[in-house]
Amino acid sequence: MEVFKINKPKELSELKKKKKVNLSSGFSTLLASEADEKEEVARAANTSAVSSLFFLQEADLPDISRQQNFARGEDLLAKLKEFKDSLLSGNISKDKLEEIKAKLSFERVKTEDKKLEALLDEIELRAHVELAKYESNN
């Protein structure tokens, strides 16, 4: 009868790390470059929404009307993002559409800040366009 010897577990420092294999073929580099290009395209697509958010965040808000418009813009952008995500996942709910319509139905408070007004006009226009596109397809 043969008896097996039981060893203690090795320390983590004793374990050898696997070395990465450097392939000389161009296929792996081609795949890596394509992945990088796709990431750049995906990042570039969302720059307008991000720049709008940066503008809203950097705005100096001395009065209540500007604060209300600031909150309205942020909320509409968040609702539009949720709408886009639900479109991409295929799980569009009527509640999300109704929330956006309700936000758009309230008239915003006018301010003296022309940049903020123009930005809110763009956000509201984008919301109206996206809702119209969706409703015309369904």
XYZ file of C-alpha atoms in Angstrom:
138
model
C 0.000 0.000 0.000
C 1.320 3.364 -0.996
C 0.863 6.417 1.251
C 0.722 9.858 -0.280
C 2.485 12.716 1.340
C 0.292 15.749 2.055
C 2.072 19.064 1.655
C 1.172 22.413 3.183
C -0.299 24.998 0.842
C 2.285 27.196 -0.833
C 2.651 30.824 0.121
C 1.398 33.362 -2.394
C 4.902 34.631 -3.001
C 6.021 31.155 -4.025
C 3.395 30.829 -6.720
C 4.661 31.636 -10.167
C 2.841 34.207 -12.192
C 1.980 33.272 -15.723
C 3.900 35.286 -18.240
C 1.987 36.878 -21.085
C 2.771 35.421 -24.440
C 3.888 38.014 -26.956
C 2.487 36.976 -30.296
C 4.368 38.223 -33.279
C 1.401 37.935 -35.600
C -0.340 41.091 -36.708
C -3.774 39.683 -35.918
C -3.628 40.491 -32.214
C -2.429 44.037 -32.874
C -5.207 44.494 -35.431
C -7.793 43.445 -32.857
C -6.328 45.799 -30.263
C -6.332 48.761 -32.655
C -9.954 48.088 -33.672
C -10.997 47.985 -30.020
C -9.256 51.315 -29.396
C -11.041 52.877 -32.382
C -14.435 51.684 -31.136
C -13.782 53.168 -27.700
C -12.856 56.512 -29.262
C -16.052 56.563 -31.324
C -18.173 55.705 -28.283
C -16.541 58.461 -26.251
C -16.999 61.014 -29.029
C -20.723 60.308 -29.332
C -21.530 61.516 -25.838
C -19.486 64.725 -25.786
C -22.380 67.096 -26.459
C -24.390 65.835 -23.487
C -21.317 65.921 -21.275
C -20.366 69.435 -22.342
C -23.931 70.546 -21.604
C -23.663 69.083 -18.127
C -20.323 70.792 -17.546
C -21.799 74.126 -18.544
C -24.747 73.618 -16.206
C -22.467 72.609 -13.347
C -20.132 75.566 -13.798
C -22.910 78.143 -14.039
C -22.966 80.733 -11.277
C -26.428 80.590 -9.733
C -27.102 83.802 -7.804
C -30.899 83.807 -8.116
C -33.709 81.317 -7.695
C -34.919 81.406 -11.302
C -31.512 80.330 -12.566
C -31.388 77.582 -9.951
C -34.788 76.328 -11.065
C -33.724 76.340 -14.716
C -30.475 74.627 -13.798
C -32.402 71.852 -12.030
C -34.823 71.590 -14.961
C -31.966 71.169 -17.434
C -30.229 68.538 -15.326
C -33.475 66.650 -14.820
C -34.337 66.689 -18.529
C -30.861 65.441 -19.418
C -31.178 62.633 -16.873
C -34.616 61.668 -18.236
C -33.272 61.701 -21.800
C -30.404 59.438 -20.774
C -32.841 57.018 -19.115
C -34.961 57.116 -22.275
C -31.918 56.368 -24.450
C -30.874 53.497 -22.182
C -34.367 52.012 -22.254
C -34.452 52.320 -26.056
C -31.153 50.486 -26.353
C -32.231 47.734 -23.982
C -35.662 47.406 -25.597
C -37.512 48.026 -22.323
C -39.322 51.277 -23.000
C -41.979 52.128 -20.460
C -44.835 54.562 -20.970
C -44.015 56.031 -17.553
C -40.646 57.351 -18.767
C -42.302 58.949 -21.790
C -44.986 60.532 -19.632
C -42.355 61.891 -17.213
C -40.500 63.606 -20.048
C -43.736 65.005 -21.488
C -44.722 66.318 -18.061
C -41.340 68.018 -17.597
C -41.644 69.656 -21.006
C -45.196 70.845 -20.365
C -44.137 73.070 -17.456
C -43.062 76.502 -18.614
C -39.638 77.435 -17.355
C -38.790 80.649 -15.567
C -37.050 83.229 -17.762
C -33.593 84.448 -16.754
C -31.186 87.100 -17.973
C -28.512 84.502 -18.719
C -28.613 84.086 -22.503
C -26.230 81.104 -22.488
C -28.352 79.208 -19.995
C -31.525 80.024 -21.937
C -29.944 78.829 -25.199
C -28.727 75.630 -23.570
C -32.150 74.895 -22.091
C -33.703 75.556 -25.510
C -31.356 72.945 -27.005
C -32.136 70.392 -24.299
C -35.890 70.889 -24.669
C -35.666 70.720 -28.456
C -33.710 67.468 -28.230
C -36.343 66.032 -25.871
C -39.175 67.023 -28.229
C -37.340 65.528 -31.220
C -36.601 62.232 -29.460
C -40.210 61.873 -28.296
C -41.538 62.692 -31.772
C -39.197 60.155 -33.392
C -40.274 57.444 -30.987
C -43.983 58.214 -31.297
C -43.836 58.299 -35.112
C -42.274 54.814 -35.171
C -44.837 53.316 -32.791
